[in-house]
């Protein structure tokens, strides 16, 4: 089972050469939830130095190195089973056609990777070129004769995909350039503390327990933002009337203490929980969150319904943290069934509302939640899910397939009927998912601002005839 291709990027431009590693470390710590497969950094201090290692930032030996540099970028990778190799770690070191070196890191996914790959076959030196290497070349290959803004302007209409990307550029005036795709699918934002500038996938990186910086703003869709020792230079290259912010960032991916597009993630999650209580409240003794991802929604459900919130599950976070990147499915399932422990004394004989953020295949809900609650003698299990039914694949970065999504086989049924069928299949007393309308209302953005392709099968695309090039 493949799940996600979600990553973190961090860029640091500091006034003090000494601090770049510490800053990258702090930024990457804040964003560890976006990728636990590998971690890497590239710094520039007259020459490029790139280090990558498998596993978590806190386990990485990279940060023991004593490097002084004014600029650096960092990356954390969350990818799929079977591709968990150091060769796929980022940042990567690249050289443009014109001999300019740069380091590159990105969060996203190229929808037309195969097409681009065959079109560009001429120039490809490595037969197994990855999407990272391909997009790194597309956004940097003309460096030496064009600026990143010019390259992006010319190349973007060929690139169908999500990309929040960072280029670390050297030379006499070293800088970090951030590029966000015109739909703004993955998040990216800018922070500042004094003369230090930071770019990060999520605003939580700027919190006082991490970079302790001021959140300045999101990098806009279609924008190129450069930070260097003279400050920030921004250029909106494309202005698309259609955006496609991934709804799953608010529902699951992002940390609940991040703010994306000005919208606090925890608030969206609580509101999704409230909507569940309003649309499908039931008489119950307690609301039980599925930790950790179901917590904010369960809080919202409890507040709206007046039913008390009770912690019935304890997570073994040391077992759990890397389940999804374990290469062997059997090992993953065995580990997954050990992830949660139930407190039987609290739940026995009770009517519980279990709240989680999403159901993908249903294995967590069936094996870890419903079966365990039944084993300790829970009387009724009402499942409430923040995210509307996942029905289709995501070509923009979440690597699940239509056939493995438990709800997709009920395509065409009414919402109520679909809820009933999935609930029955999982062995719940009742089950209810939020609707698309509740999702849009909880996020507070219109449909033409969001990507909800995995729910609707309709994927946002840039209409290049309408996307004004303002560059
Ligand atoms: P399922 O067991 O239904 O396949 O997965 C649903 C559970 O996995 C939910 O608890 C949800 O929080 C979590 N989840 C949803 N999407 C992802 C993802 O992309 N990666 C990981 N690691 N967990 C996910
Ligand atoms: Mg979860």
XYZ file of C-alpha atoms and ligand atoms in Angstrom:
496
model
C 0.000 0.000 0.000
C 1.349 3.351 -0.973
C 0.179 6.362 0.891
C 1.689 9.732 0.598
C 4.249 11.807 -1.167
C 4.178 14.718 1.184
C 7.348 16.547 2.100
C 8.706 19.549 3.937
C 11.011 22.275 2.672
C 12.837 24.932 4.684
C 15.058 27.766 3.454
C 17.236 29.972 5.643
C 19.110 33.168 4.804
C 20.923 34.452 7.889
C 22.899 37.488 8.857
C 25.059 35.315 11.132
C 27.014 32.639 9.295
C 27.082 30.495 12.422
C 23.394 29.877 12.746
C 22.334 28.243 9.505
C 22.517 24.653 10.752
C 20.671 25.467 13.957
C 17.959 27.279 12.008
C 17.578 24.461 9.507
C 17.395 22.000 12.386
C 14.667 24.013 14.105
C 12.649 24.410 10.918
C 12.948 20.747 10.038
C 11.954 19.719 13.587
C 8.732 21.694 13.262
C 7.927 20.027 9.958
C 8.893 16.446 10.786
C 5.242 15.333 10.462
C 5.443 16.068 6.707
C 8.144 13.482 6.100
C 9.977 10.878 8.117
C 11.713 8.870 5.453
C 14.817 10.971 4.942
C 16.223 14.350 5.830
C 18.729 16.501 4.006
C 20.317 19.921 3.851
C 22.354 21.920 1.373
C 24.335 24.966 2.428
C 26.377 27.444 0.452
C 29.460 29.220 1.807
C 31.476 29.743 -1.338
C 30.855 26.152 -2.277
C 27.854 23.854 -2.036
C 27.742 21.162 0.620
C 24.870 18.678 0.614
C 24.179 16.064 3.303
C 21.358 13.555 3.401
C 20.460 10.767 5.757
C 17.653 8.261 6.234
C 15.176 8.658 9.060
C 14.270 11.490 11.375
C 15.880 14.882 11.753
C 16.594 14.209 15.434
C 18.460 10.997 14.562
C 20.444 12.567 11.775
C 24.178 13.069 12.182
C 24.104 15.952 9.683
C 23.685 18.527 12.392
C 26.794 17.418 14.232
C 28.814 18.880 11.377
C 30.461 22.160 12.138
C 29.626 24.169 9.038
C 29.382 27.910 8.910
C 27.313 29.307 6.058
C 24.908 32.184 5.517
C 22.364 30.207 3.483
C 20.891 26.770 3.359
C 17.849 24.728 2.416
C 16.476 21.608 4.065
C 14.084 18.846 3.110
C 12.174 15.998 4.724
C 10.771 13.288 2.559
C 7.635 11.246 3.027
C 7.268 8.805 0.278
C 6.086 5.355 -0.529
C 7.112 1.883 0.524
C 9.774 0.411 -1.710
C 11.298 3.726 -2.629
C 12.736 4.381 0.776
C 16.294 4.949 -0.379
C 18.980 7.499 0.255
C 19.225 8.030 -3.500
C 15.773 9.646 -3.369
C 16.625 11.987 -0.500
C 16.677 15.730 -1.110
C 18.042 18.396 -1.559
C 19.778 17.371 -4.745
C 22.786 19.037 -6.318
C 22.188 20.096 -9.916
C 24.200 21.846 -12.644
C 22.437 23.916 -15.306
C 23.107 23.468 -19.015
C 25.245 26.574 -18.746
C 27.395 25.347 -15.876
C 25.589 27.043 -12.961
C 25.389 24.904 -9.814
C 22.378 24.942 -7.534
C 20.719 22.827 -4.870
C 17.049 21.939 -5.195
C 14.303 20.680 -2.882
C 10.574 20.397 -3.452
C 7.236 19.244 -2.100
C 4.845 18.126 -4.779
C 4.182 15.771 -7.597
C 4.351 15.997 -11.374
C 1.145 14.807 -12.963
C 2.673 14.675 -16.446
C 5.986 13.171 -15.346
C 5.987 10.384 -17.978
C 5.122 12.757 -20.797
C 7.727 15.291 -19.748
C 10.255 12.547 -19.317
C 9.762 11.218 -22.839
C 9.713 14.728 -24.320
C 12.947 15.572 -22.588
C 14.538 12.203 -23.245
C 17.197 13.836 -25.386
C 18.850 15.611 -22.495
C 18.455 12.880 -19.915
C 21.663 11.330 -18.732
C 20.258 8.999 -16.094
C 17.665 6.492 -17.304
C 15.813 6.413 -13.969
C 15.481 10.142 -13.633
C 13.151 11.012 -10.757
C 10.423 13.646 -10.763
C 12.647 15.677 -8.437
C 15.525 15.679 -10.888
C 13.175 16.454 -13.754
C 11.499 19.440 -12.112
C 14.854 20.641 -10.768
C 16.055 20.733 -14.367
C 12.872 22.350 -15.663
C 13.117 25.185 -13.133
C 16.882 25.620 -13.313
C 18.287 24.325 -16.568
C 18.588 27.777 -18.154
C 20.348 29.330 -15.160
C 23.316 31.236 -16.441
C 21.322 32.827 -19.268
C 17.921 33.402 -17.592
C 16.641 34.254 -14.109
C 14.461 31.792 -12.179
C 11.487 34.098 -12.897
C 12.143 33.898 -16.647
C 12.676 30.152 -16.554
C 9.488 29.644 -14.527
C 7.547 31.921 -16.856
C 8.630 29.920 -19.896
C 8.485 26.420 -18.367
C 5.364 26.522 -16.156
C 2.767 25.860 -18.920
C 4.550 22.556 -19.630
C 4.514 21.463 -15.989
C 1.278 19.880 -14.831
C 1.719 19.326 -11.141
C 2.119 20.623 -7.640
C 5.389 22.164 -6.590
C 6.484 24.252 -3.669
C 10.154 24.340 -4.548
C 13.374 25.882 -3.244
C 16.512 26.617 -5.240
C 19.726 27.470 -3.418
C 21.865 29.557 -5.742
C 25.550 30.337 -5.208
C 27.973 32.776 -6.828
C 28.789 36.323 -5.805
C 25.292 37.021 -4.558
C 24.010 33.746 -3.123
C 20.277 33.456 -2.539
C 17.337 31.157 -1.994
C 14.534 31.292 -4.504
C 11.119 29.810 -3.729
C 8.655 28.890 -6.479
C 5.026 27.919 -5.848
C 2.885 26.441 -8.614
C 0.092 28.645 -10.031
C -2.609 26.565 -8.317
C -0.865 26.774 -4.930
C -1.523 23.125 -4.214
C 1.051 22.619 -1.457
C 1.601 25.323 1.180
C 4.667 27.593 1.403
C 5.275 30.664 3.536
C 7.742 33.365 4.424
C 9.033 34.360 7.873
C 11.455 36.906 9.240
C 13.408 37.649 12.376
C 15.519 40.805 12.108
C 17.782 40.308 9.111
C 17.169 36.565 8.965
C 14.649 35.326 6.418
C 12.987 31.950 6.362
C 10.832 30.027 3.906
C 8.953 26.978 5.119
C 6.237 24.566 4.077
C 4.124 25.498 7.106
C 3.879 28.470 9.424
C 4.444 26.305 12.517
C 8.169 26.469 11.638
C 8.109 30.133 12.759
C 6.642 29.400 16.204
C 8.714 30.557 19.168
C 9.716 27.011 20.082
C 11.225 26.602 16.597
C 12.573 29.461 14.442
C 11.015 32.126 16.673
C 10.310 34.285 13.634
C 7.458 36.498 12.552
C 5.127 34.990 9.977
C 5.246 37.450 7.064
C 2.887 35.868 4.524
C 2.190 32.880 2.322
C 4.154 32.651 -0.903
C 1.362 33.215 -3.425
C 0.393 30.711 -6.095
C 2.417 31.498 -9.227
C 4.899 33.591 -7.286
C 8.697 33.544 -7.122
C 10.145 34.839 -3.846
C 13.884 35.321 -3.343
C 15.628 35.895 -0.004
C 19.242 36.989 0.362
C 21.332 39.317 2.505
C 19.501 42.323 1.085
C 16.044 41.094 2.052
C 13.047 39.778 0.129
C 12.351 40.142 -3.584
C 8.983 38.942 -4.807
C 7.612 38.531 -8.299
C 4.142 37.257 -9.076
C 4.758 35.507 -12.377
C 1.293 34.006 -12.953
C -2.065 35.094 -11.632
C -4.470 32.214 -12.113
C -8.145 32.832 -11.305
C -8.340 29.158 -10.275
C -6.431 27.966 -7.229
C -6.237 24.435 -5.945
C -5.160 24.462 -2.308
C -5.191 20.829 -1.196
C -8.088 20.425 1.237
C -6.254 17.505 2.871
C -3.627 19.917 4.272
C -6.304 21.311 6.610
C -7.932 17.940 7.185
C -4.846 15.829 7.888
C -1.375 16.723 6.549
C -0.535 20.012 8.232
C 0.120 20.451 11.915
C -2.922 21.789 13.719
C -0.848 24.747 14.935
C -0.145 25.937 11.375
C -2.059 28.617 9.487
C -2.502 28.078 5.724
C -3.846 30.806 3.432
C -4.693 32.776 6.564
C -6.873 29.929 7.875
C -5.847 28.233 11.149
C -5.709 24.471 10.699
C -7.018 23.663 14.204
C -10.064 25.859 13.597
C -10.961 24.013 10.400
C -10.607 20.688 12.216
C -12.758 21.807 15.143
C -15.382 23.168 12.751
C -15.403 19.860 10.873
C -16.111 18.163 14.223
C -18.876 20.664 14.983
C -20.438 19.994 11.581
C -20.444 16.260 12.341
C -22.243 16.888 15.638
C -24.785 19.174 13.979
C -25.509 16.890 11.021
C -25.354 13.510 12.690
C -25.384 13.870 16.455
C -26.438 10.784 18.448
C -27.155 10.044 22.105
C -23.842 8.902 23.529
C -21.833 8.700 26.753
C -18.557 10.030 25.376
C -16.730 11.393 22.364
C -13.479 9.519 21.744
C -10.736 10.928 19.516
C -8.612 8.617 17.394
C -5.171 9.972 18.256
C -3.505 12.018 17.118
C -5.114 13.122 13.906
C -8.740 12.939 15.125
C -8.241 15.083 18.237
C -9.223 18.568 17.070
C -12.328 17.292 15.278
C -13.353 15.280 18.342
C -12.963 18.438 20.445
C -15.240 20.306 18.029
C -17.796 17.486 18.133
C -17.768 17.450 21.942
C -18.128 21.246 22.186
C -21.042 21.325 19.740
C -22.872 18.312 21.189
C -22.203 18.745 24.884
C -21.157 15.069 25.058
C -17.927 14.831 27.121
C -14.630 14.154 25.387
C -12.765 11.197 26.846
C -9.368 9.794 25.941
C -9.813 6.063 25.542
C -6.874 5.350 23.238
C -3.207 5.643 24.101
C -0.841 5.737 21.121
C 2.484 3.990 21.217
C 4.258 6.736 19.349
C 7.574 4.909 19.296
C 6.056 2.007 17.352
C 3.837 4.196 15.294
C 5.981 6.961 13.940
C 7.218 5.129 10.887
C 4.567 2.529 10.149
C 3.573 3.974 6.821
C 7.092 3.950 5.429
C 7.916 0.395 6.476
C 8.745 -1.485 3.307
C 6.799 -4.668 4.097
C 2.986 -4.609 4.159
C 2.710 -7.553 6.595
C 5.046 -5.862 9.073
C 3.114 -2.608 8.670
C -0.192 -4.281 9.453
C 1.219 -6.074 12.498
C 2.719 -2.830 13.789
C -0.457 -0.909 12.993
C -2.561 -3.240 15.111
C -0.248 -2.453 18.032
C -0.417 1.287 17.597
C -3.348 1.975 19.911
C -4.116 0.612 23.365
C -7.693 0.872 24.727
C -8.516 1.771 28.317
C -11.214 -0.850 28.962
C -12.482 0.544 32.254
C -13.593 3.775 30.607
C -15.258 2.356 27.524
C -16.892 -0.887 28.695
C -20.678 -0.927 28.316
C -20.736 2.634 26.962
C -22.092 4.308 23.824
C -19.180 6.015 22.157
C -18.782 8.436 19.255
C -15.380 7.817 17.665
C -14.003 10.749 15.663
C -11.177 10.516 13.143
C -9.981 12.769 10.343
C -10.266 10.356 7.442
C -10.808 6.800 6.286
C -8.511 5.690 3.501
C -8.645 1.897 3.256
C -10.428 1.436 6.558
C -7.772 -0.794 8.117
C -7.051 1.592 10.988
C -10.717 2.098 11.722
C -11.543 -1.611 11.541
C -8.471 -3.186 13.166
C -7.323 -0.565 15.589
C -10.506 1.165 16.579
C -13.745 -0.773 16.066
C -12.439 -4.283 16.755
C -10.539 -3.148 19.841
C -13.560 -1.304 21.232
C -15.745 -4.349 20.635
C -13.239 -6.560 22.427
C -13.494 -4.461 25.586
C -17.306 -4.582 25.504
C -18.289 -1.160 24.186
C -22.060 -1.044 23.680
C -22.408 1.227 20.618
C -19.746 2.589 18.239
C -20.759 5.647 16.216
C -18.001 6.596 13.778
C -17.771 10.228 12.649
C -15.250 11.270 9.979
C -14.182 14.850 9.205
C -13.139 14.287 5.630
C -15.851 13.472 3.078
C -15.471 10.020 1.456
C -12.177 9.601 -0.428
C -13.322 8.378 -3.833
C -10.468 8.843 -6.268
C -6.741 9.048 -6.801
C -4.641 12.131 -6.233
C -2.272 12.968 -9.060
C -0.958 15.975 -7.129
C 0.846 14.157 -4.384
C -1.141 11.705 -2.271
C -0.278 8.344 -3.593
C -3.367 6.217 -3.071
C -5.219 4.342 -5.756
C -8.917 4.403 -6.396
C -9.383 0.665 -5.882
C -7.962 0.632 -2.369
C -10.239 3.409 -1.087
C -13.001 1.753 0.932
C -15.660 4.292 -0.116
C -14.922 4.235 -3.844
C -16.890 1.051 -4.505
C -20.041 2.845 -3.334
C -19.685 5.522 -5.978
C -23.092 6.651 -7.242
C -24.987 6.018 -4.000
C -26.491 8.882 -2.013
C -24.313 10.279 0.780
C -26.504 8.682 3.473
C -26.494 5.313 1.767
C -22.728 5.426 1.257
C -22.250 6.220 4.965
C -24.458 3.273 5.909
C -22.643 0.843 3.603
C -19.153 1.807 4.798
C -20.343 1.671 8.425
C -21.751 -1.803 7.889
C -18.586 -2.970 6.163
C -16.486 -1.764 9.102
C -18.830 -3.152 11.768
C -19.826 0.235 13.260
C -23.210 0.905 14.914
C -23.424 3.970 12.666
C -21.036 5.952 10.493
C -21.194 9.442 9.054
C -18.776 11.426 6.884
C -18.924 15.183 6.445
C -20.265 16.354 3.077
C -18.376 18.459 0.534
C -20.496 21.440 1.567
C -19.478 21.029 5.211
C -15.845 20.762 4.179
C -15.924 23.931 2.086
C -17.786 25.800 4.833
C -15.315 24.640 7.512
C -12.290 25.719 5.475
C -14.093 28.876 4.379
C -12.908 28.776 0.788
C -14.979 28.408 -2.375
C -14.677 25.348 -4.595
C -12.577 27.253 -7.152
C -9.941 27.913 -4.478
C -9.582 24.273 -3.444
C -8.403 20.966 -4.833
C -10.891 18.308 -3.780
C -10.029 15.918 -6.598
C -9.725 12.860 -4.347
C -13.341 13.491 -3.259
C -14.880 14.469 -6.586
C -12.628 13.067 -9.332
C -12.363 16.606 -10.741
C -8.878 18.007 -10.625
C -8.070 21.712 -10.892
C -5.967 22.764 -13.846
C -4.456 26.073 -14.809
C -6.267 27.725 -17.689
C -3.263 29.355 -19.300
C -5.428 31.543 -21.546
C -6.868 33.157 -18.413
C -3.790 33.159 -16.228
C -2.378 36.595 -16.630
C 1.351 36.639 -16.771
C 2.156 39.653 -14.674
C 5.866 39.215 -14.825
P -6.886 3.784 6.710
O -6.559 2.828 7.793
O -8.345 4.036 6.550
O -6.219 3.390 5.445
O -6.198 5.193 7.070
C -6.881 6.157 7.826
C -6.015 6.676 8.923
O -4.736 7.016 8.389
C -6.544 7.915 9.608
O -6.374 7.765 11.001
C -5.693 9.048 9.091
O -5.361 9.949 10.119
C -4.467 8.394 8.582
N -4.046 8.910 7.280
C -4.791 9.444 6.301
N -4.023 9.787 5.261
C -2.764 9.468 5.597
C -1.518 9.609 4.947
O -1.433 10.097 3.834
N -0.415 9.157 5.625
C -0.500 8.621 6.872
N 0.608 8.236 7.490
N -1.660 8.476 7.510
C -2.774 8.885 6.879
Mg -4.859 9.149 12.089
